[in-house]
Amino acid sequence: MKNKIKIYFFHPYSGYGGADLSISRLINGLNKNYFDIDFLSINSPKLSTKISRKIRYRRINSSRTIFAFKNIKQIIEKDQSYNKKIFISNQYFANVLSLFFLKKFKNLKIVVFERNHLSELSNYINLKDLFKKIIIKFLVKISYKKANLIICNSNETANDLGKFTNTKVLSLYNPCFFGLKKKIRKKNYNKIKLINVGRFTDQKNQITILKAVKKSNYKKKFKVNLFGYGKDYHYLRDYITKNNLDNVKLIQNVFDENQIYSDADLYVGSSLYEGFPNTYVEAASYRIPIISSNFKSGSKEILLNGKAGTFFPVKDSEKLSKLLDDFYLKRNKYLKKEIICSKNLKRFSNQKITKEFNSILKKLN
């Protein structure tokens, strides 16, 4: 064991989202001859079904993240047979706490992995949430300097976080490209199938898509499927019912990529912020044109600043509605951008990114 590196992945609340999927791929890609891996979470880890290699899952019995560190410290202290240990924390609030509670371990390297742009901390739903995020943002600014390594999943997030914290931040894209999928182009469009994939939450902002469909001059020409789960399900469903959007469906708990993307004609992203939207790469892999809100971050890198996709201002349902009409009338314009996008996806290949991740961790001193 002394010749191996011990790695702890800490993701407090494991779910079915892009962060968990990316973590599972990074874990699968780590060289088992070099690394022993523990996955730590407060809830039951949902990503366990996605991990093909043997790791140890440790569920921390705690009501809140801050109270979990007593047990986490005990776990690290008991692992005496490793000369080198790396603790990889994910998400701002967990990263701040990890740096506060674990920095005193002499042989422990702390890596903070941020999966959302800093603008996450400027978006809030109420005064309590605002106060919480003001505190987290302040702690990020003063604590991230203590990390042995900071990684973000897009260049824009890395650059902006580096400027904010006055520290060096590494960019590592999510490993999410596995090759182009065959797609048969439709000759006749009786209906244009528009899809969106993401949790039904404020961040993903699917309400903008619904408002745009309602305003479209060709709304009856679109069949809209929103794939996801989450707290805003009933809010979105009520809007659909009140506005007689019979061509819109909310589809919960479907995670099979082929089922989601194979017959789609258009992908629309409406987020307020992201780190790196895996779903854009997935959609482009199926040769689907993409229209996206101009959020921070990741979208401009995937869509090559508009050469490989089309943007509208965040929350601007009026502009999105006009783009939907334009897509119906001039879809070849969007298909040309899709060709450019699909030709530039190798940057995000699973093999390339996991190889880089192995190298980063082995060199960490």
Short mmCIF file of N, CA and C in Angstrom, two decimals, residues 88-167:
data_model
loop_
_atom_site.label_atom_id
_atom_site.label_comp_id
_atom_site.label_asym_id
_atom_site.label_seq_id
_atom_site.Cartn_x
_atom_site.Cartn_y
_atom_site.Cartn_z
N ILE A 88 -9.98 15.00 -2.53
CA ILE A 88 -10.57 15.78 -3.62
C ILE A 88 -11.99 16.15 -3.24
N SER A 89 -12.19 17.42 -2.99
CA SER A 89 -13.51 17.93 -2.59
C SER A 89 -14.19 18.59 -3.78
N ASN A 90 -15.51 18.54 -3.80
CA ASN A 90 -16.29 19.08 -4.91
C ASN A 90 -17.34 20.06 -4.40
N GLN A 91 -17.45 21.19 -5.06
CA GLN A 91 -18.44 22.23 -4.82
C GLN A 91 -17.98 23.21 -3.74
N TYR A 92 -18.35 24.49 -3.93
CA TYR A 92 -17.81 25.58 -3.13
C TYR A 92 -17.96 25.36 -1.62
N PHE A 93 -19.16 25.06 -1.15
CA PHE A 93 -19.37 24.98 0.29
C PHE A 93 -18.56 23.85 0.91
N ALA A 94 -18.47 22.71 0.21
CA ALA A 94 -17.69 21.58 0.71
C ALA A 94 -16.19 21.87 0.62
N ASN A 95 -15.78 22.57 -0.41
CA ASN A 95 -14.37 22.90 -0.58
C ASN A 95 -13.86 23.80 0.54
N VAL A 96 -14.65 24.80 0.87
CA VAL A 96 -14.27 25.72 1.95
C VAL A 96 -14.12 24.96 3.27
N LEU A 97 -15.07 24.09 3.57
CA LEU A 97 -15.01 23.32 4.82
C LEU A 97 -13.84 22.34 4.82
N SER A 98 -13.55 21.74 3.68
CA SER A 98 -12.43 20.81 3.58
C SER A 98 -11.12 21.51 3.89
N LEU A 99 -10.94 22.70 3.36
CA LEU A 99 -9.71 23.45 3.61
C LEU A 99 -9.60 23.87 5.07
N PHE A 100 -10.72 24.17 5.69
CA PHE A 100 -10.72 24.59 7.09
C PHE A 100 -10.41 23.44 8.04
N PHE A 101 -11.02 22.28 7.81
CA PHE A 101 -10.90 21.16 8.76
C PHE A 101 -9.72 20.23 8.49
N LEU A 102 -9.23 20.17 7.27
CA LEU A 102 -8.26 19.12 6.92
C LEU A 102 -6.86 19.63 6.60
N LYS A 103 -6.67 20.92 6.55
CA LYS A 103 -5.38 21.45 6.12
C LYS A 103 -4.24 21.08 7.07
N LYS A 104 -4.55 20.73 8.30
CA LYS A 104 -3.50 20.42 9.29
C LYS A 104 -2.86 19.05 9.07
N PHE A 105 -3.48 18.18 8.25
CA PHE A 105 -2.86 16.88 7.98
C PHE A 105 -1.62 17.08 7.12
N LYS A 106 -0.48 16.65 7.63
CA LYS A 106 0.79 16.93 6.96
C LYS A 106 0.97 16.18 5.64
N ASN A 107 0.53 14.93 5.59
CA ASN A 107 0.75 14.14 4.38
C ASN A 107 -0.49 14.06 3.50
N LEU A 108 -1.38 15.05 3.64
CA LEU A 108 -2.62 15.07 2.87
C LEU A 108 -2.61 16.27 1.92
N LYS A 109 -2.74 16.00 0.63
CA LYS A 109 -2.87 17.05 -0.37
C LYS A 109 -4.36 17.30 -0.62
N ILE A 110 -4.75 18.56 -0.58
CA ILE A 110 -6.16 18.90 -0.76
C ILE A 110 -6.37 19.52 -2.14
N VAL A 111 -7.22 18.87 -2.91
CA VAL A 111 -7.59 19.35 -4.24
C VAL A 111 -9.04 19.81 -4.19
N VAL A 112 -9.29 21.05 -4.54
CA VAL A 112 -10.67 21.53 -4.62
C VAL A 112 -11.07 21.57 -6.09
N PHE A 113 -12.15 20.88 -6.38
CA PHE A 113 -12.63 20.74 -7.75
C PHE A 113 -13.94 21.50 -7.86
N GLU A 114 -13.95 22.58 -8.62
CA GLU A 114 -15.16 23.38 -8.73
C GLU A 114 -15.88 23.09 -10.04
N ARG A 115 -17.18 22.79 -9.95
CA ARG A 115 -17.96 22.35 -11.10
C ARG A 115 -19.02 23.35 -11.53
N ASN A 116 -19.05 24.52 -10.90
CA ASN A 116 -19.94 25.59 -11.34
C ASN A 116 -19.17 26.90 -11.38
N HIS A 117 -19.57 27.77 -12.27
CA HIS A 117 -18.95 29.08 -12.36
C HIS A 117 -19.21 29.87 -11.08
N LEU A 118 -18.33 30.80 -10.79
CA LEU A 118 -18.45 31.63 -9.59
C LEU A 118 -19.79 32.37 -9.54
N SER A 119 -20.41 32.59 -10.69
CA SER A 119 -21.70 33.29 -10.72
C SER A 119 -22.79 32.53 -9.99
N GLU A 120 -22.55 31.25 -9.70
CA GLU A 120 -23.50 30.49 -8.87
C GLU A 120 -23.75 31.22 -7.55
N LEU A 121 -22.70 31.84 -7.02
CA LEU A 121 -22.79 32.49 -5.72
C LEU A 121 -23.42 33.88 -5.80
N SER A 122 -23.80 34.30 -6.99
CA SER A 122 -24.52 35.56 -7.18
C SER A 122 -25.98 35.33 -7.52
N ASN A 123 -26.36 34.07 -7.66
CA ASN A 123 -27.76 33.71 -7.92
C ASN A 123 -28.38 33.17 -6.63
N TYR A 124 -29.51 33.71 -6.24
CA TYR A 124 -30.13 33.29 -4.99
C TYR A 124 -31.65 33.32 -5.13
N ILE A 125 -32.31 32.54 -4.28
CA ILE A 125 -33.77 32.42 -4.37
C ILE A 125 -34.51 33.18 -3.26
N ASN A 126 -33.79 33.53 -2.19
CA ASN A 126 -34.39 34.29 -1.09
C ASN A 126 -33.27 34.92 -0.27
N LEU A 127 -33.64 35.69 0.76
CA LEU A 127 -32.64 36.41 1.55
C LEU A 127 -31.71 35.46 2.31
N LYS A 128 -32.27 34.37 2.79
CA LYS A 128 -31.45 33.38 3.49
C LYS A 128 -30.39 32.80 2.56
N ASP A 129 -30.80 32.48 1.35
CA ASP A 129 -29.87 31.93 0.36
C ASP A 129 -28.83 32.98 -0.02
N LEU A 130 -29.24 34.24 -0.15
CA LEU A 130 -28.31 35.33 -0.45
C LEU A 130 -27.26 35.46 0.63
N PHE A 131 -27.67 35.46 1.90
CA PHE A 131 -26.75 35.60 3.02
C PHE A 131 -25.74 34.45 3.05
N LYS A 132 -26.26 33.25 2.83
CA LYS A 132 -25.41 32.06 2.81
C LYS A 132 -24.34 32.17 1.72
N LYS A 133 -24.75 32.61 0.53
CA LYS A 133 -23.81 32.67 -0.59
C LYS A 133 -22.80 33.81 -0.45
N ILE A 134 -23.20 34.88 0.19
CA ILE A 134 -22.24 35.97 0.47
C ILE A 134 -21.12 35.45 1.37
N ILE A 135 -21.49 34.68 2.38
CA ILE A 135 -20.49 34.11 3.30
C ILE A 135 -19.58 33.12 2.57
N ILE A 136 -20.18 32.24 1.77
CA ILE A 136 -19.38 31.24 1.04
C ILE A 136 -18.40 31.94 0.09
N LYS A 137 -18.88 32.97 -0.60
CA LYS A 137 -18.02 33.68 -1.56
C LYS A 137 -16.85 34.34 -0.85
N PHE A 138 -17.10 34.91 0.32
CA PHE A 138 -16.03 35.53 1.11
C PHE A 138 -15.01 34.46 1.54
N LEU A 139 -15.52 33.31 1.99
CA LEU A 139 -14.63 32.24 2.45
C LEU A 139 -13.83 31.63 1.29
N VAL A 140 -14.45 31.57 0.11
CA VAL A 140 -13.72 31.10 -1.07
C VAL A 140 -12.51 32.00 -1.34
N LYS A 141 -12.73 33.28 -1.26
CA LYS A 141 -11.68 34.26 -1.56
C LYS A 141 -10.49 34.13 -0.62
N ILE A 142 -10.77 33.85 0.67
CA ILE A 142 -9.66 33.81 1.64
C ILE A 142 -9.09 32.40 1.85
N SER A 143 -9.85 31.37 1.51
CA SER A 143 -9.40 30.01 1.84
C SER A 143 -8.77 29.25 0.67
N TYR A 144 -9.17 29.57 -0.56
CA TYR A 144 -8.70 28.76 -1.69
C TYR A 144 -7.19 28.83 -1.87
N LYS A 145 -6.57 29.86 -1.34
CA LYS A 145 -5.11 29.97 -1.41
C LYS A 145 -4.42 28.82 -0.68
N LYS A 146 -5.14 28.20 0.25
CA LYS A 146 -4.56 27.12 1.04
C LYS A 146 -4.60 25.76 0.33
N ALA A 147 -5.32 25.68 -0.77
CA ALA A 147 -5.44 24.41 -1.48
C ALA A 147 -4.12 24.06 -2.17
N ASN A 148 -3.82 22.78 -2.23
CA ASN A 148 -2.65 22.34 -2.99
C ASN A 148 -2.88 22.42 -4.49
N LEU A 149 -4.14 22.31 -4.88
CA LEU A 149 -4.48 22.41 -6.29
C LEU A 149 -5.95 22.78 -6.41
N ILE A 150 -6.25 23.68 -7.36
CA ILE A 150 -7.63 24.05 -7.68
C ILE A 150 -7.89 23.66 -9.13
N ILE A 151 -8.96 22.93 -9.36
CA ILE A 151 -9.32 22.51 -10.72
C ILE A 151 -10.73 22.97 -11.03
N CYS A 152 -10.93 23.49 -12.23
CA CYS A 152 -12.26 23.81 -12.73
C CYS A 152 -12.49 23.08 -14.05
N ASN A 153 -13.74 22.93 -14.43
CA ASN A 153 -14.04 22.13 -15.61
C ASN A 153 -14.28 22.93 -16.88
N SER A 154 -13.88 24.21 -16.87
CA SER A 154 -13.86 25.00 -18.11
C SER A 154 -12.83 26.10 -17.96
N ASN A 155 -12.38 26.63 -19.08
CA ASN A 155 -11.38 27.70 -19.04
C ASN A 155 -11.95 28.97 -18.43
N GLU A 156 -13.20 29.28 -18.78
CA GLU A 156 -13.82 30.51 -18.27
C GLU A 156 -13.96 30.46 -16.75
N THR A 157 -14.42 29.34 -16.22
CA THR A 157 -14.53 29.20 -14.77
C THR A 157 -13.17 29.30 -14.11
N ALA A 158 -12.17 28.64 -14.69
CA ALA A 158 -10.82 28.66 -14.13
C ALA A 158 -10.24 30.08 -14.14
N ASN A 159 -10.39 30.78 -15.24
CA ASN A 159 -9.86 32.15 -15.34
C ASN A 159 -10.52 33.09 -14.35
N ASP A 160 -11.86 33.02 -14.26
CA ASP A 160 -12.59 33.94 -13.38
C ASP A 160 -12.33 33.62 -11.90
N LEU A 161 -12.27 32.33 -11.57
CA LEU A 161 -11.98 31.96 -10.19
C LEU A 161 -10.55 32.31 -9.82
N GLY A 162 -9.62 32.14 -10.76
CA GLY A 162 -8.23 32.51 -10.51
C GLY A 162 -8.06 33.99 -10.22
N LYS A 163 -8.77 34.82 -10.98
CA LYS A 163 -8.72 36.27 -10.75
C LYS A 163 -9.34 36.64 -9.41
N PHE A 164 -10.45 35.98 -9.08
CA PHE A 164 -11.15 36.30 -7.84
C PHE A 164 -10.34 35.93 -6.60
N THR A 165 -9.65 34.79 -6.65
CA THR A 165 -8.90 34.30 -5.49
C THR A 165 -7.41 34.64 -5.56
N ASN A 166 -7.00 35.21 -6.69
CA ASN A 166 -5.58 35.54 -6.90
C ASN A 166 -4.69 34.30 -6.73
N THR A 167 -5.13 33.19 -7.32
CA THR A 167 -4.38 31.94 -7.26
C THR A 167 -4.37 31.28 -8.64
#
